[in-house]
Amino acid sequence: MHFTQLFVGFCSFLAVAASYGKPPPGIIKHDGKPIGKEVVYDGLTLYISQPKWPRQSDTAVLYLTDVFGIPLLQNRLLADSFARAGFLTITPDLFDGVPAPHDITFDAADFLSKHNVNVTDPIIEKTIEYIRTKLGVKRVAVTGYCFGGRYAFRFLAEGRGVDVGFAAHPSLLQDDEVLAIKGPASVAAAEVDSLLVPARRLEIEGLLSQAAQPFQVNLYSGTTHGFGVRANVSDPEQKFGKEEAFWQAVRWFNAW
């Protein structure tokens, strides 16, 4: 009896070790040519990355970008990385071809007012419709970055079509959006982030606890807002943060 228990426990340990072992090389790409393609569905442009091996057949990743959208090379490459990790990955154009410019003087308040929840929610709803009806996917995992991180939480609410979520350095996240989640949520936070300061991060941790869903909050040293997508990968600490945040999402999606 004791031997059987020991043997079963040892096998369980091996299974866990295999799941959390050293990630395979070549999954994450920081440069090069994107491998996905654009399709248009009911007037909405989608960037779609197809996995080559081995596809998680019942799961697709809904990738919600930062304000720089699908034109940003790093967003496309990160979506492609999820595909190489085995997930069919769909990234909607949240900004109708006009993302935020790479200009620190641009009017962020005006941009965000033009892309509020009344504008953005229908885009994501249409994308989920495409994923479930046109692609026949049974399970949707959402990954969101900065602007998209808030919507990762919004669509974890009941009846909104998402099963599990991850957000890196989410911005503008509201208390009620955290409390409303009905699926597991994982967060990757930057050490220095004016849009998610330490006090607010602690508040979100408390709200996640109240939401009574599985949750995870990881803090990455040496990182700043945007590291999940736009880290300076010549800096070892930032490169580690970006890559580990990616694997944090992958492990979360596989676990739940």
PDB file of N, CA and C in Angstrom, residues 112-186:
ATOM      1  N   LEU A 112      -7.537  57.308 -26.492  1.00  0.00           N
ATOM      2  CA  LEU A 112      -8.290  56.369 -25.662  1.00  0.00           C
ATOM      3  C   LEU A 112      -9.783  56.671 -25.676  1.00  0.00           C
ATOM      4  N   SER A 113     -10.138  57.940 -25.783  1.00  0.00           N
ATOM      5  CA  SER A 113     -11.562  58.286 -25.849  1.00  0.00           C
ATOM      6  C   SER A 113     -12.193  57.772 -27.142  1.00  0.00           C
ATOM      7  N   LYS A 114     -11.392  57.709 -28.201  1.00  0.00           N
ATOM      8  CA  LYS A 114     -11.886  57.192 -29.482  1.00  0.00           C
ATOM      9  C   LYS A 114     -11.949  55.667 -29.496  1.00  0.00           C
ATOM     10  N   HIS A 115     -11.268  55.046 -28.544  1.00  0.00           N
ATOM     11  CA  HIS A 115     -11.232  53.578 -28.483  1.00  0.00           C
ATOM     12  C   HIS A 115     -11.655  53.123 -27.089  1.00  0.00           C
ATOM     13  N   ASN A 116     -12.837  53.574 -26.695  1.00  0.00           N
ATOM     14  CA  ASN A 116     -13.372  53.209 -25.386  1.00  0.00           C
ATOM     15  C   ASN A 116     -14.052  51.849 -25.456  1.00  0.00           C
ATOM     16  N   VAL A 117     -14.642  51.426 -24.348  1.00  0.00           N
ATOM     17  CA  VAL A 117     -15.236  50.084 -24.305  1.00  0.00           C
ATOM     18  C   VAL A 117     -16.383  49.939 -25.299  1.00  0.00           C
ATOM     19  N   ASN A 118     -17.109  51.009 -25.570  1.00  0.00           N
ATOM     20  CA  ASN A 118     -18.229  50.927 -26.508  1.00  0.00           C
ATOM     21  C   ASN A 118     -17.761  50.672 -27.939  1.00  0.00           C
ATOM     22  N   VAL A 119     -16.536  51.068 -28.225  1.00  0.00           N
ATOM     23  CA  VAL A 119     -15.949  50.834 -29.545  1.00  0.00           C
ATOM     24  C   VAL A 119     -15.206  49.506 -29.585  1.00  0.00           C
ATOM     25  N   THR A 120     -14.482  49.202 -28.516  1.00  0.00           N
ATOM     26  CA  THR A 120     -13.578  48.047 -28.513  1.00  0.00           C
ATOM     27  C   THR A 120     -14.294  46.736 -28.233  1.00  0.00           C
ATOM     28  N   ASP A 121     -15.251  46.733 -27.331  1.00  0.00           N
ATOM     29  CA  ASP A 121     -15.963  45.489 -27.016  1.00  0.00           C
ATOM     30  C   ASP A 121     -16.548  44.812 -28.257  1.00  0.00           C
ATOM     31  N   PRO A 122     -17.245  45.537 -29.143  1.00  0.00           N
ATOM     32  CA  PRO A 122     -17.806  44.876 -30.326  1.00  0.00           C
ATOM     33  C   PRO A 122     -16.752  44.250 -31.243  1.00  0.00           C
ATOM     34  N   ILE A 123     -15.572  44.856 -31.306  1.00  0.00           N
ATOM     35  CA  ILE A 123     -14.492  44.283 -32.118  1.00  0.00           C
ATOM     36  C   ILE A 123     -14.075  42.928 -31.563  1.00  0.00           C
ATOM     37  N   ILE A 124     -13.932  42.865 -30.259  1.00  0.00           N
ATOM     38  CA  ILE A 124     -13.519  41.610 -29.622  1.00  0.00           C
ATOM     39  C   ILE A 124     -14.636  40.580 -29.708  1.00  0.00           C
ATOM     40  N   GLU A 125     -15.870  41.014 -29.552  1.00  0.00           N
ATOM     41  CA  GLU A 125     -17.009  40.095 -29.679  1.00  0.00           C
ATOM     42  C   GLU A 125     -17.048  39.471 -31.070  1.00  0.00           C
ATOM     43  N   LYS A 126     -16.807  40.282 -32.087  1.00  0.00           N
ATOM     44  CA  LYS A 126     -16.798  39.769 -33.459  1.00  0.00           C
ATOM     45  C   LYS A 126     -15.653  38.776 -33.665  1.00  0.00           C
ATOM     46  N   THR A 127     -14.515  39.052 -33.038  1.00  0.00           N
ATOM     47  CA  THR A 127     -13.371  38.143 -33.147  1.00  0.00           C
ATOM     48  C   THR A 127     -13.681  36.804 -32.497  1.00  0.00           C
ATOM     49  N   ILE A 128     -14.295  36.834 -31.329  1.00  0.00           N
ATOM     50  CA  ILE A 128     -14.663  35.588 -30.648  1.00  0.00           C
ATOM     51  C   ILE A 128     -15.688  34.825 -31.473  1.00  0.00           C
ATOM     52  N   GLU A 129     -16.617  35.528 -32.085  1.00  0.00           N
ATOM     53  CA  GLU A 129     -17.591  34.890 -32.977  1.00  0.00           C
ATOM     54  C   GLU A 129     -16.873  34.160 -34.106  1.00  0.00           C
ATOM     55  N   TYR A 130     -15.880  34.811 -34.690  1.00  0.00           N
ATOM     56  CA  TYR A 130     -15.102  34.192 -35.766  1.00  0.00           C
ATOM     57  C   TYR A 130     -14.374  32.950 -35.261  1.00  0.00           C
ATOM     58  N   ILE A 131     -13.752  33.063 -34.102  1.00  0.00           N
ATOM     59  CA  ILE A 131     -12.992  31.942 -33.550  1.00  0.00           C
ATOM     60  C   ILE A 131     -13.891  30.741 -33.307  1.00  0.00           C
ATOM     61  N   ARG A 132     -15.048  30.982 -32.741  1.00  0.00           N
ATOM     62  CA  ARG A 132     -15.913  29.866 -32.350  1.00  0.00           C
ATOM     63  C   ARG A 132     -16.751  29.326 -33.506  1.00  0.00           C
ATOM     64  N   THR A 133     -17.237  30.189 -34.378  1.00  0.00           N
ATOM     65  CA  THR A 133     -18.128  29.718 -35.441  1.00  0.00           C
ATOM     66  C   THR A 133     -17.389  29.362 -36.728  1.00  0.00           C
ATOM     67  N   LYS A 134     -16.412  30.174 -37.118  1.00  0.00           N
ATOM     68  CA  LYS A 134     -15.709  29.928 -38.374  1.00  0.00           C
ATOM     69  C   LYS A 134     -14.538  28.960 -38.207  1.00  0.00           C
ATOM     70  N   LEU A 135     -13.885  29.018 -37.055  1.00  0.00           N
ATOM     71  CA  LEU A 135     -12.744  28.131 -36.819  1.00  0.00           C
ATOM     72  C   LEU A 135     -13.125  26.896 -36.019  1.00  0.00           C
ATOM     73  N   GLY A 136     -14.304  26.899 -35.434  1.00  0.00           N
ATOM     74  CA  GLY A 136     -14.785  25.737 -34.693  1.00  0.00           C
ATOM     75  C   GLY A 136     -14.007  25.426 -33.438  1.00  0.00           C
ATOM     76  N   VAL A 137     -13.460  26.447 -32.812  1.00  0.00           N
ATOM     77  CA  VAL A 137     -12.659  26.247 -31.601  1.00  0.00           C
ATOM     78  C   VAL A 137     -13.572  26.128 -30.387  1.00  0.00           C
ATOM     79  N   LYS A 138     -13.271  25.175 -29.525  1.00  0.00           N
ATOM     80  CA  LYS A 138     -14.105  24.934 -28.349  1.00  0.00           C
ATOM     81  C   LYS A 138     -13.728  25.813 -27.165  1.00  0.00           C
ATOM     82  N   ARG A 139     -12.460  26.180 -27.075  1.00  0.00           N
ATOM     83  CA  ARG A 139     -11.959  26.856 -25.879  1.00  0.00           C
ATOM     84  C   ARG A 139     -11.108  28.048 -26.292  1.00  0.00           C
ATOM     85  N   VAL A 140     -11.350  29.192 -25.646  1.00  0.00           N
ATOM     86  CA  VAL A 140     -10.634  30.418 -25.988  1.00  0.00           C
ATOM     87  C   VAL A 140      -9.843  30.911 -24.783  1.00  0.00           C
ATOM     88  N   ALA A 141      -8.548  31.096 -24.988  1.00  0.00           N
ATOM     89  CA  ALA A 141      -7.668  31.699 -23.986  1.00  0.00           C
ATOM     90  C   ALA A 141      -7.309  33.093 -24.482  1.00  0.00           C
ATOM     91  N   VAL A 142      -7.386  34.084 -23.607  1.00  0.00           N
ATOM     92  CA  VAL A 142      -7.086  35.450 -24.019  1.00  0.00           C
ATOM     93  C   VAL A 142      -5.785  35.920 -23.391  1.00  0.00           C
ATOM     94  N   THR A 143      -4.954  36.565 -24.204  1.00  0.00           N
ATOM     95  CA  THR A 143      -3.747  37.205 -23.697  1.00  0.00           C
ATOM     96  C   THR A 143      -3.797  38.670 -24.099  1.00  0.00           C
ATOM     97  N   GLY A 144      -3.603  39.565 -23.121  1.00  0.00           N
ATOM     98  CA  GLY A 144      -3.715  40.989 -23.395  1.00  0.00           C
ATOM     99  C   GLY A 144      -2.541  41.766 -22.840  1.00  0.00           C
ATOM    100  N   TYR A 145      -2.165  42.830 -23.544  1.00  0.00           N
ATOM    101  CA  TYR A 145      -0.988  43.620 -23.189  1.00  0.00           C
ATOM    102  C   TYR A 145      -1.371  45.096 -23.099  1.00  0.00           C
ATOM    103  N   CYS A 146      -1.058  45.707 -21.945  1.00  0.00           N
ATOM    104  CA  CYS A 146      -1.342  47.127 -21.724  1.00  0.00           C
ATOM    105  C   CYS A 146      -2.822  47.404 -22.008  1.00  0.00           C
ATOM    106  N   PHE A 147      -3.140  48.130 -23.071  1.00  0.00           N
ATOM    107  CA  PHE A 147      -4.521  48.406 -23.465  1.00  0.00           C
ATOM    108  C   PHE A 147      -5.329  47.113 -23.533  1.00  0.00           C
ATOM    109  N   GLY A 148      -4.765  46.097 -24.174  1.00  0.00           N
ATOM    110  CA  GLY A 148      -5.468  44.828 -24.314  1.00  0.00           C
ATOM    111  C   GLY A 148      -5.616  44.064 -23.021  1.00  0.00           C
ATOM    112  N   GLY A 149      -4.758  44.360 -22.030  1.00  0.00           N
ATOM    113  CA  GLY A 149      -4.845  43.663 -20.754  1.00  0.00           C
ATOM    114  C   GLY A 149      -6.149  43.908 -20.039  1.00  0.00           C
ATOM    115  N   ARG A 150      -6.644  45.133 -20.121  1.00  0.00           N
ATOM    116  CA  ARG A 150      -7.944  45.434 -19.509  1.00  0.00           C
ATOM    117  C   ARG A 150      -9.036  44.570 -20.129  1.00  0.00           C
ATOM    118  N   TYR A 151      -9.000  44.419 -21.433  1.00  0.00           N
ATOM    119  CA  TYR A 151     -10.042  43.671 -22.131  1.00  0.00           C
ATOM    120  C   TYR A 151      -9.913  42.167 -21.913  1.00  0.00           C
ATOM    121  N   ALA A 152      -8.718  41.710 -21.594  1.00  0.00           N
ATOM    122  CA  ALA A 152      -8.576  40.305 -21.199  1.00  0.00           C
ATOM    123  C   ALA A 152      -9.433  40.035 -19.971  1.00  0.00           C
ATOM    124  N   PHE A 153      -9.434  40.964 -19.031  1.00  0.00           N
ATOM    125  CA  PHE A 153     -10.278  40.826 -17.849  1.00  0.00           C
ATOM    126  C   PHE A 153     -11.753  41.008 -18.193  1.00  0.00           C
ATOM    127  N   ARG A 154     -12.083  41.997 -18.984  1.00  0.00           N
ATOM    128  CA  ARG A 154     -13.491  42.244 -19.324  1.00  0.00           C
ATOM    129  C   ARG A 154     -14.141  41.011 -19.945  1.00  0.00           C
ATOM    130  N   PHE A 155     -13.383  40.294 -20.761  1.00  0.00           N
ATOM    131  CA  PHE A 155     -13.969  39.156 -21.459  1.00  0.00           C
ATOM    132  C   PHE A 155     -13.836  37.845 -20.696  1.00  0.00           C
ATOM    133  N   LEU A 156     -13.308  37.910 -19.489  1.00  0.00           N
ATOM    134  CA  LEU A 156     -13.375  36.757 -18.583  1.00  0.00           C
ATOM    135  C   LEU A 156     -14.657  36.764 -17.768  1.00  0.00           C
ATOM    136  N   ALA A 157     -15.490  37.776 -17.961  1.00  0.00           N
ATOM    137  CA  ALA A 157     -16.775  37.826 -17.270  1.00  0.00           C
ATOM    138  C   ALA A 157     -17.703  36.746 -17.832  1.00  0.00           C
ATOM    139  N   GLU A 158     -18.719  36.415 -17.089  1.00  0.00           N
ATOM    140  CA  GLU A 158     -19.630  35.336 -17.471  1.00  0.00           C
ATOM    141  C   GLU A 158     -20.311  35.625 -18.807  1.00  0.00           C
ATOM    142  N   GLY A 159     -20.306  34.604 -19.677  1.00  0.00           N
ATOM    143  CA  GLY A 159     -21.017  34.696 -20.933  1.00  0.00           C
ATOM    144  C   GLY A 159     -20.348  35.509 -22.023  1.00  0.00           C
ATOM    145  N   ARG A 160     -19.076  35.874 -21.831  1.00  0.00           N
ATOM    146  CA  ARG A 160     -18.415  36.714 -22.824  1.00  0.00           C
ATOM    147  C   ARG A 160     -17.510  35.930 -23.768  1.00  0.00           C
ATOM    148  N   GLY A 161     -17.454  34.599 -23.591  1.00  0.00           N
ATOM    149  CA  GLY A 161     -16.817  33.766 -24.595  1.00  0.00           C
ATOM    150  C   GLY A 161     -15.377  33.394 -24.382  1.00  0.00           C
ATOM    151  N   VAL A 162     -14.806  33.757 -23.217  1.00  0.00           N
ATOM    152  CA  VAL A 162     -13.407  33.428 -22.937  1.00  0.00           C
ATOM    153  C   VAL A 162     -13.334  32.529 -21.710  1.00  0.00           C
ATOM    154  N   ASP A 163     -12.420  31.555 -21.737  1.00  0.00           N
ATOM    155  CA  ASP A 163     -12.336  30.556 -20.672  1.00  0.00           C
ATOM    156  C   ASP A 163     -11.226  30.809 -19.662  1.00  0.00           C
ATOM    157  N   VAL A 164     -10.120  31.381 -20.113  1.00  0.00           N
ATOM    158  CA  VAL A 164      -8.963  31.587 -19.243  1.00  0.00           C
ATOM    159  C   VAL A 164      -8.211  32.807 -19.765  1.00  0.00           C
ATOM    160  N   GLY A 165      -7.572  33.565 -18.853  1.00  0.00           N
ATOM    161  CA  GLY A 165      -6.954  34.800 -19.302  1.00  0.00           C
ATOM    162  C   GLY A 165      -5.601  35.106 -18.692  1.00  0.00           C
ATOM    163  N   PHE A 166      -4.820  35.864 -19.447  1.00  0.00           N
ATOM    164  CA  PHE A 166      -3.518  36.364 -19.017  1.00  0.00           C
ATOM    165  C   PHE A 166      -3.418  37.822 -19.439  1.00  0.00           C
ATOM    166  N   ALA A 167      -2.818  38.645 -18.583  1.00  0.00           N
ATOM    167  CA  ALA A 167      -2.605  40.051 -18.921  1.00  0.00           C
ATOM    168  C   ALA A 167      -1.228  40.483 -18.455  1.00  0.00           C
ATOM    169  N   ALA A 168      -0.486  41.123 -19.338  1.00  0.00           N
ATOM    170  CA  ALA A 168       0.807  41.699 -18.974  1.00  0.00           C
ATOM    171  C   ALA A 168       0.650  43.210 -18.873  1.00  0.00           C
ATOM    172  N   HIS A 169       1.126  43.757 -17.778  1.00  0.00           N
ATOM    173  CA  HIS A 169       1.045  45.187 -17.471  1.00  0.00           C
ATOM    174  C   HIS A 169      -0.266  45.819 -17.953  1.00  0.00           C
ATOM    175  N   PRO A 170      -1.415  45.300 -17.455  1.00  0.00           N
ATOM    176  CA  PRO A 170      -2.706  45.862 -17.878  1.00  0.00           C
ATOM    177  C   PRO A 170      -2.863  47.306 -17.410  1.00  0.00           C
ATOM    178  N   SER A 171      -3.501  48.117 -18.239  1.00  0.00           N
ATOM    179  CA  SER A 171      -3.731  49.518 -17.884  1.00  0.00           C
ATOM    180  C   SER A 171      -5.227  49.807 -17.840  1.00  0.00           C
ATOM    181  N   LEU A 172      -5.601  50.774 -17.034  1.00  0.00           N
ATOM    182  CA  LEU A 172      -6.980  51.269 -16.932  1.00  0.00           C
ATOM    183  C   LEU A 172      -7.962  50.219 -16.425  1.00  0.00           C
ATOM    184  N   LEU A 173      -7.463  49.195 -15.779  1.00  0.00           N
ATOM    185  CA  LEU A 173      -8.311  48.119 -15.279  1.00  0.00           C
ATOM    186  C   LEU A 173      -9.174  48.620 -14.123  1.00  0.00           C
ATOM    187  N   GLN A 174     -10.487  48.350 -14.197  1.00  0.00           N
ATOM    188  CA  GLN A 174     -11.434  48.813 -13.187  1.00  0.00           C
ATOM    189  C   GLN A 174     -11.738  47.710 -12.171  1.00  0.00           C
ATOM    190  N   ASP A 175     -12.075  48.129 -10.955  1.00  0.00           N
ATOM    191  CA  ASP A 175     -12.347  47.160  -9.893  1.00  0.00           C
ATOM    192  C   ASP A 175     -13.429  46.167 -10.294  1.00  0.00           C
ATOM    193  N   ASP A 176     -14.535  46.670 -10.837  1.00  0.00           N
ATOM    194  CA  ASP A 176     -15.648  45.785 -11.168  1.00  0.00           C
ATOM    195  C   ASP A 176     -15.283  44.791 -12.262  1.00  0.00           C
ATOM    196  N   GLU A 177     -14.328  45.153 -13.114  1.00  0.00           N
ATOM    197  CA  GLU A 177     -13.896  44.243 -14.172  1.00  0.00           C
ATOM    198  C   GLU A 177     -13.097  43.078 -13.598  1.00  0.00           C
ATOM    199  N   VAL A 178     -12.366  43.322 -12.542  1.00  0.00           N
ATOM    200  CA  VAL A 178     -11.630  42.244 -11.877  1.00  0.00           C
ATOM    201  C   VAL A 178     -12.600  41.350 -11.110  1.00  0.00           C
ATOM    202  N   LEU A 179     -13.512  41.950 -10.380  1.00  0.00           N
ATOM    203  CA  LEU A 179     -14.448  41.182  -9.555  1.00  0.00           C
ATOM    204  C   LEU A 179     -15.399  40.339 -10.394  1.00  0.00           C
ATOM    205  N   ALA A 180     -15.604  40.711 -11.653  1.00  0.00           N
ATOM    206  CA  ALA A 180     -16.579  40.019 -12.499  1.00  0.00           C
ATOM    207  C   ALA A 180     -16.032  38.777 -13.185  1.00  0.00           C
ATOM    208  N   ILE A 181     -14.738  38.504 -13.070  1.00  0.00           N
ATOM    209  CA  ILE A 181     -14.177  37.377 -13.823  1.00  0.00           C
ATOM    210  C   ILE A 181     -14.783  36.050 -13.367  1.00  0.00           C
ATOM    211  N   LYS A 182     -14.959  35.154 -14.334  1.00  0.00           N
ATOM    212  CA  LYS A 182     -15.490  33.821 -14.056  1.00  0.00           C
ATOM    213  C   LYS A 182     -14.561  32.734 -14.578  1.00  0.00           C
ATOM    214  N   GLY A 183     -13.293  33.084 -14.728  1.00  0.00           N
ATOM    215  CA  GLY A 183     -12.298  32.120 -15.164  1.00  0.00           C
ATOM    216  C   GLY A 183     -10.953  32.464 -14.577  1.00  0.00           C
ATOM    217  N   PRO A 184      -9.995  31.555 -14.645  1.00  0.00           N
ATOM    218  CA  PRO A 184      -8.656  31.781 -14.090  1.00  0.00           C
ATOM    219  C   PRO A 184      -7.950  32.958 -14.765  1.00  0.00           C
ATOM    220  N   ALA A 185      -7.276  33.770 -13.952  1.00  0.00           N
ATOM    221  CA  ALA A 185      -6.601  34.967 -14.471  1.00  0.00           C
ATOM    222  C   ALA A 185      -5.166  35.035 -13.972  1.00  0.00           C
ATOM    223  N   SER A 186      -4.255  35.339 -14.879  1.00  0.00           N
ATOM    224  CA  SER A 186      -2.836  35.459 -14.552  1.00  0.00           C
ATOM    225  C   SER A 186      -2.341  36.834 -14.997  1.00  0.00           C
TER     226      SER A 186
END
